[in-house]
């Protein structure tokens, strides 16, 4: 295993293509994602739970030959169950005590696509706010402008992807923060 120095220059499709061509391994990307998360997340607080062993074990067990085989991925911590991982709903009331008893359908599909789940992203308590503060993990910060809000439900994934901790993260629109149709505040590559 080795860190992949050009990790932040590729999106999820580009990394999947490099894996398919044998230019990089899923373990290289896993290790690189951990390095970037450990260096950057203390500054931005994008993750609510890190599941590095879960990702490594999935790689060791053999990933399905999906279109994103070996690409690091984060799930949103609002009802997206991943068997054995905490599902906190962004609240201290649940905390890290509830472990998902099974994968829900969307998580199964992410795994079938070959994505390597590295953890879960921060979210507001029960998804009821668009601000960047969580009762469980505290204030999250925009990597491009610390004083600007990254948006509520998707903020952890948005922060992780825009700071290049991870190439892809789950997001969903319940009519809240995405429904405001705000322009992206981070520059696009």
PDB file of C-alpha atoms in Angstrom:
ATOM      1  CA  UNK A   1       0.000   0.000   0.000  1.00  0.00           C
ATOM      2  CA  UNK A   2       1.094   3.540  -0.714  1.00  0.00           C
ATOM      3  CA  UNK A   3      -0.416   6.986  -0.691  1.00  0.00           C
ATOM      4  CA  UNK A   4      -1.639   8.032  -4.124  1.00  0.00           C
ATOM      5  CA  UNK A   5      -0.167  11.526  -4.649  1.00  0.00           C
ATOM      6  CA  UNK A   6      -2.615  12.547  -7.401  1.00  0.00           C
ATOM      7  CA  UNK A   7      -5.728  11.502  -5.425  1.00  0.00           C
ATOM      8  CA  UNK A   8      -7.115  15.035  -5.250  1.00  0.00           C
ATOM      9  CA  UNK A   9      -6.828  15.532  -9.018  1.00  0.00           C
ATOM     10  CA  UNK A  10      -9.455  12.888  -9.833  1.00  0.00           C
ATOM     11  CA  UNK A  11     -13.173  12.574  -9.273  1.00  0.00           C
ATOM     12  CA  UNK A  12     -14.848   9.254  -8.431  1.00  0.00           C
ATOM     13  CA  UNK A  13     -15.127   8.193 -12.083  1.00  0.00           C
ATOM     14  CA  UNK A  14     -11.479   9.008 -12.727  1.00  0.00           C
ATOM     15  CA  UNK A  15     -10.331   7.022  -9.700  1.00  0.00           C
ATOM     16  CA  UNK A  16     -12.524   4.075 -10.719  1.00  0.00           C
ATOM     17  CA  UNK A  17     -10.937   4.153 -14.182  1.00  0.00           C
ATOM     18  CA  UNK A  18      -7.433   4.140 -12.665  1.00  0.00           C
ATOM     19  CA  UNK A  19      -8.351   1.108 -10.547  1.00  0.00           C
ATOM     20  CA  UNK A  20      -9.774  -0.690 -13.598  1.00  0.00           C
ATOM     21  CA  UNK A  21      -6.545   0.049 -15.513  1.00  0.00           C
ATOM     22  CA  UNK A  22      -4.420  -1.279 -12.636  1.00  0.00           C
ATOM     23  CA  UNK A  23      -2.666   2.056 -12.071  1.00  0.00           C
ATOM     24  CA  UNK A  24      -3.785   2.255  -8.436  1.00  0.00           C
ATOM     25  CA  UNK A  25      -5.334  -0.213  -5.990  1.00  0.00           C
ATOM     26  CA  UNK A  26      -8.393   0.164  -3.757  1.00  0.00           C
ATOM     27  CA  UNK A  27      -6.055  -0.161  -0.742  1.00  0.00           C
ATOM     28  CA  UNK A  28      -3.940   2.739  -2.032  1.00  0.00           C
ATOM     29  CA  UNK A  29      -7.064   4.906  -2.265  1.00  0.00           C
ATOM     30  CA  UNK A  30      -8.289   3.714   1.147  1.00  0.00           C
ATOM     31  CA  UNK A  31      -4.964   4.646   2.747  1.00  0.00           C
ATOM     32  CA  UNK A  32      -4.870   8.005   0.951  1.00  0.00           C
ATOM     33  CA  UNK A  33      -8.438   8.826   2.004  1.00  0.00           C
ATOM     34  CA  UNK A  34      -7.564   8.068   5.637  1.00  0.00           C
ATOM     35  CA  UNK A  35      -4.495  10.304   5.432  1.00  0.00           C
ATOM     36  CA  UNK A  36      -6.523  13.190   4.014  1.00  0.00           C
ATOM     37  CA  UNK A  37      -9.412  12.733   6.470  1.00  0.00           C
ATOM     38  CA  UNK A  38      -7.047  12.636   9.452  1.00  0.00           C
ATOM     39  CA  UNK A  39      -5.252  15.793   8.281  1.00  0.00           C
ATOM     40  CA  UNK A  40      -8.289  17.825   7.210  1.00  0.00           C
ATOM     41  CA  UNK A  41     -11.314  16.731   9.216  1.00  0.00           C
ATOM     42  CA  UNK A  42     -10.106  18.201  12.536  1.00  0.00           C
ATOM     43  CA  UNK A  43     -10.284  21.627  10.834  1.00  0.00           C
ATOM     44  CA  UNK A  44     -13.688  21.180   9.148  1.00  0.00           C
ATOM     45  CA  UNK A  45     -15.611  18.470  11.093  1.00  0.00           C
ATOM     46  CA  UNK A  46     -17.204  16.775   8.094  1.00  0.00           C
ATOM     47  CA  UNK A  47     -17.414  13.280   9.589  1.00  0.00           C
ATOM     48  CA  UNK A  48     -19.565  12.067  12.429  1.00  0.00           C
ATOM     49  CA  UNK A  49     -18.077   8.566  12.432  1.00  0.00           C
ATOM     50  CA  UNK A  50     -14.910   7.108  10.894  1.00  0.00           C
ATOM     51  CA  UNK A  51     -15.183   3.490   9.757  1.00  0.00           C
ATOM     52  CA  UNK A  52     -11.722   2.774   8.384  1.00  0.00           C
ATOM     53  CA  UNK A  53     -11.686  -0.893   9.415  1.00  0.00           C
ATOM     54  CA  UNK A  54     -15.087  -1.376   7.787  1.00  0.00           C
ATOM     55  CA  UNK A  55     -13.679  -0.129   4.471  1.00  0.00           C
ATOM     56  CA  UNK A  56     -10.491  -2.174   4.756  1.00  0.00           C
ATOM     57  CA  UNK A  57     -12.480  -5.315   5.565  1.00  0.00           C
ATOM     58  CA  UNK A  58     -14.720  -4.745   2.528  1.00  0.00           C
ATOM     59  CA  UNK A  59     -11.658  -4.467   0.282  1.00  0.00           C
ATOM     60  CA  UNK A  60     -10.086  -7.595   1.814  1.00  0.00           C
ATOM     61  CA  UNK A  61     -13.328  -9.548   1.308  1.00  0.00           C
ATOM     62  CA  UNK A  62     -13.398  -8.599  -2.371  1.00  0.00           C
ATOM     63  CA  UNK A  63     -15.440  -5.785  -3.820  1.00  0.00           C
ATOM     64  CA  UNK A  64     -18.159  -6.390  -6.396  1.00  0.00           C
ATOM     65  CA  UNK A  65     -17.083  -5.396  -9.915  1.00  0.00           C
ATOM     66  CA  UNK A  66     -19.303  -2.316  -9.969  1.00  0.00           C
ATOM     67  CA  UNK A  67     -18.656   0.965 -11.786  1.00  0.00           C
ATOM     68  CA  UNK A  68     -17.065   2.518  -8.675  1.00  0.00           C
ATOM     69  CA  UNK A  69     -15.085  -0.506  -7.517  1.00  0.00           C
ATOM     70  CA  UNK A  70     -12.647   0.607  -4.816  1.00  0.00           C
ATOM     71  CA  UNK A  71     -13.640   4.284  -4.651  1.00  0.00           C
ATOM     72  CA  UNK A  72     -13.796   5.730  -1.090  1.00  0.00           C
ATOM     73  CA  UNK A  73     -17.267   6.906  -0.087  1.00  0.00           C
ATOM     74  CA  UNK A  74     -19.096   8.495   2.852  1.00  0.00           C
ATOM     75  CA  UNK A  75     -22.716   7.875   3.805  1.00  0.00           C
ATOM     76  CA  UNK A  76     -25.014  10.516   5.243  1.00  0.00           C
ATOM     77  CA  UNK A  77     -25.842   9.945   8.902  1.00  0.00           C
ATOM     78  CA  UNK A  78     -29.585  10.486   8.563  1.00  0.00           C
ATOM     79  CA  UNK A  79     -31.324   7.135   8.312  1.00  0.00           C
ATOM     80  CA  UNK A  80     -28.905   5.559   5.845  1.00  0.00           C
ATOM     81  CA  UNK A  81     -28.187   2.308   7.672  1.00  0.00           C
ATOM     82  CA  UNK A  82     -24.947   0.437   7.149  1.00  0.00           C
ATOM     83  CA  UNK A  83     -24.877  -2.838   9.084  1.00  0.00           C
ATOM     84  CA  UNK A  84     -22.743  -2.619  12.212  1.00  0.00           C
ATOM     85  CA  UNK A  85     -22.088   1.124  11.985  1.00  0.00           C
ATOM     86  CA  UNK A  86     -23.625   3.785  14.234  1.00  0.00           C
ATOM     87  CA  UNK A  87     -26.648   5.662  12.951  1.00  0.00           C
ATOM     88  CA  UNK A  88     -26.874   8.805  15.090  1.00  0.00           C
ATOM     89  CA  UNK A  89     -29.340  11.045  13.228  1.00  0.00           C
ATOM     90  CA  UNK A  90     -27.045  13.896  14.339  1.00  0.00           C
ATOM     91  CA  UNK A  91     -28.330  13.842  17.912  1.00  0.00           C
ATOM     92  CA  UNK A  92     -26.881  13.135  21.333  1.00  0.00           C
ATOM     93  CA  UNK A  93     -30.197  11.434  22.195  1.00  0.00           C
ATOM     94  CA  UNK A  94     -29.152   8.526  19.970  1.00  0.00           C
ATOM     95  CA  UNK A  95     -25.402   9.122  20.053  1.00  0.00           C
ATOM     96  CA  UNK A  96     -23.161   6.305  18.935  1.00  0.00           C
ATOM     97  CA  UNK A  97     -25.142   3.673  20.851  1.00  0.00           C
ATOM     98  CA  UNK A  98     -27.408   2.513  18.013  1.00  0.00           C
ATOM     99  CA  UNK A  99     -25.699   0.217  15.518  1.00  0.00           C
ATOM    100  CA  UNK A 100     -27.590  -0.458  12.307  1.00  0.00           C
ATOM    101  CA  UNK A 101     -28.820  -4.074  12.330  1.00  0.00           C
ATOM    102  CA  UNK A 102     -28.740  -4.336   8.538  1.00  0.00           C
ATOM    103  CA  UNK A 103     -27.957  -2.429   5.334  1.00  0.00           C
ATOM    104  CA  UNK A 104     -30.906  -0.518   3.963  1.00  0.00           C
ATOM    105  CA  UNK A 105     -31.613  -0.765   0.232  1.00  0.00           C
ATOM    106  CA  UNK A 106     -29.617   2.313  -0.755  1.00  0.00           C
ATOM    107  CA  UNK A 107     -26.563   1.159   1.197  1.00  0.00           C
ATOM    108  CA  UNK A 108     -26.805  -2.238  -0.529  1.00  0.00           C
ATOM    109  CA  UNK A 109     -26.782  -0.505  -3.899  1.00  0.00           C
ATOM    110  CA  UNK A 110     -23.779   1.627  -2.982  1.00  0.00           C
ATOM    111  CA  UNK A 111     -21.909  -1.521  -1.992  1.00  0.00           C
ATOM    112  CA  UNK A 112     -22.982  -3.314  -5.192  1.00  0.00           C
ATOM    113  CA  UNK A 113     -21.502  -0.391  -7.128  1.00  0.00           C
ATOM    114  CA  UNK A 114     -18.159  -1.199  -5.465  1.00  0.00           C
ATOM    115  CA  UNK A 115     -17.969   1.893  -3.252  1.00  0.00           C
ATOM    116  CA  UNK A 116     -15.827   1.573  -0.116  1.00  0.00           C
ATOM    117  CA  UNK A 117     -17.668   3.034   2.879  1.00  0.00           C
ATOM    118  CA  UNK A 118     -15.205   4.996   5.009  1.00  0.00           C
ATOM    119  CA  UNK A 119     -17.644   6.470   7.530  1.00  0.00           C
ATOM    120  CA  UNK A 120     -20.585   8.821   7.857  1.00  0.00           C
ATOM    121  CA  UNK A 121     -20.973  12.567   7.493  1.00  0.00           C
ATOM    122  CA  UNK A 122     -22.185  15.118  10.009  1.00  0.00           C
ATOM    123  CA  UNK A 123     -25.742  16.323   9.849  1.00  0.00           C
ATOM    124  CA  UNK A 124     -28.026  18.588  11.861  1.00  0.00           C
ATOM    125  CA  UNK A 125     -30.094  16.991  14.589  1.00  0.00           C
ATOM    126  CA  UNK A 126     -32.738  14.775  12.915  1.00  0.00           C
ATOM    127  CA  UNK A 127     -32.135  16.773   9.712  1.00  0.00           C
ATOM    128  CA  UNK A 128     -34.272  19.619  11.009  1.00  0.00           C
ATOM    129  CA  UNK A 129     -31.963  22.553  10.323  1.00  0.00           C
ATOM    130  CA  UNK A 130     -29.982  24.029   7.470  1.00  0.00           C
ATOM    131  CA  UNK A 131     -27.169  25.418   9.635  1.00  0.00           C
ATOM    132  CA  UNK A 132     -23.744  23.838  10.046  1.00  0.00           C
ATOM    133  CA  UNK A 133     -23.922  23.050  13.738  1.00  0.00           C
ATOM    134  CA  UNK A 134     -24.709  19.564  15.011  1.00  0.00           C
ATOM    135  CA  UNK A 135     -25.803  18.669  18.530  1.00  0.00           C
ATOM    136  CA  UNK A 136     -23.532  15.632  18.291  1.00  0.00           C
ATOM    137  CA  UNK A 137     -20.407  16.807  16.477  1.00  0.00           C
ATOM    138  CA  UNK A 138     -20.442  20.582  16.911  1.00  0.00           C
ATOM    139  CA  UNK A 139     -19.850  23.293  14.321  1.00  0.00           C
ATOM    140  CA  UNK A 140     -18.689  22.294  10.821  1.00  0.00           C
ATOM    141  CA  UNK A 141     -16.713  24.682   8.647  1.00  0.00           C
ATOM    142  CA  UNK A 142     -16.597  25.535   4.952  1.00  0.00           C
ATOM    143  CA  UNK A 143     -13.069  24.729   3.705  1.00  0.00           C
ATOM    144  CA  UNK A 144     -13.176  27.577   1.192  1.00  0.00           C
ATOM    145  CA  UNK A 145     -14.576  30.336   3.412  1.00  0.00           C
ATOM    146  CA  UNK A 146     -14.793  29.556   7.112  1.00  0.00           C
ATOM    147  CA  UNK A 147     -17.546  32.107   7.777  1.00  0.00           C
ATOM    148  CA  UNK A 148     -19.862  30.846   5.007  1.00  0.00           C
ATOM    149  CA  UNK A 149     -22.434  28.120   5.669  1.00  0.00           C
ATOM    150  CA  UNK A 150     -22.082  24.902   3.631  1.00  0.00           C
ATOM    151  CA  UNK A 151     -25.767  24.034   3.952  1.00  0.00           C
ATOM    152  CA  UNK A 152     -27.517  21.727   6.362  1.00  0.00           C
ATOM    153  CA  UNK A 153     -28.262  18.103   5.557  1.00  0.00           C
ATOM    154  CA  UNK A 154     -25.502  17.649   2.983  1.00  0.00           C
ATOM    155  CA  UNK A 155     -22.881  19.740   4.720  1.00  0.00           C
ATOM    156  CA  UNK A 156     -20.638  16.874   5.872  1.00  0.00           C
ATOM    157  CA  UNK A 157     -20.515  15.341   2.404  1.00  0.00           C
ATOM    158  CA  UNK A 158     -20.136  18.735   0.758  1.00  0.00           C
ATOM    159  CA  UNK A 159     -17.219  19.619   3.011  1.00  0.00           C
ATOM    160  CA  UNK A 160     -15.536  16.225   2.557  1.00  0.00           C
ATOM    161  CA  UNK A 161     -15.811  16.282  -1.241  1.00  0.00           C
ATOM    162  CA  UNK A 162     -14.968  19.971  -1.768  1.00  0.00           C
ATOM    163  CA  UNK A 163     -11.870  19.692   0.454  1.00  0.00           C
ATOM    164  CA  UNK A 164     -10.875  16.509  -1.409  1.00  0.00           C
ATOM    165  CA  UNK A 165     -10.949  14.274   1.654  1.00  0.00           C
ATOM    166  CA  UNK A 166     -13.113  11.909  -0.332  1.00  0.00           C
ATOM    167  CA  UNK A 167     -14.194  11.833  -4.003  1.00  0.00           C
ATOM    168  CA  UNK A 168     -17.870  10.984  -3.444  1.00  0.00           C
ATOM    169  CA  UNK A 169     -20.462  11.182  -0.662  1.00  0.00           C
ATOM    170  CA  UNK A 170     -24.163  10.446  -0.301  1.00  0.00           C
ATOM    171  CA  UNK A 171     -26.544  13.395  -0.377  1.00  0.00           C
ATOM    172  CA  UNK A 172     -30.296  13.675  -0.587  1.00  0.00           C
ATOM    173  CA  UNK A 173     -32.899  16.380  -0.939  1.00  0.00           C
ATOM    174  CA  UNK A 174     -35.911  16.390   1.306  1.00  0.00           C
ATOM    175  CA  UNK A 175     -36.885  19.871   0.131  1.00  0.00           C
ATOM    176  CA  UNK A 176     -34.620  21.539   2.665  1.00  0.00           C
ATOM    177  CA  UNK A 177     -31.099  22.875   2.054  1.00  0.00           C
ATOM    178  CA  UNK A 178     -30.885  21.603  -1.525  1.00  0.00           C
ATOM    179  CA  UNK A 179     -34.350  23.015  -2.097  1.00  0.00           C
ATOM    180  CA  UNK A 180     -33.056  26.537  -1.596  1.00  0.00           C
ATOM    181  CA  UNK A 181     -31.128  26.163  -4.859  1.00  0.00           C
ATOM    182  CA  UNK A 182     -28.185  28.130  -3.542  1.00  0.00           C
ATOM    183  CA  UNK A 183     -25.161  28.405  -5.780  1.00  0.00           C
ATOM    184  CA  UNK A 184     -22.154  26.319  -4.792  1.00  0.00           C
ATOM    185  CA  UNK A 185     -19.815  28.383  -2.645  1.00  0.00           C
ATOM    186  CA  UNK A 186     -16.689  26.368  -3.380  1.00  0.00           C
ATOM    187  CA  UNK A 187     -14.853  26.741  -6.683  1.00  0.00           C
ATOM    188  CA  UNK A 188     -15.317  23.816  -9.007  1.00  0.00           C
ATOM    189  CA  UNK A 189     -12.319  22.031 -10.565  1.00  0.00           C
TER     190      UNK A 189
END
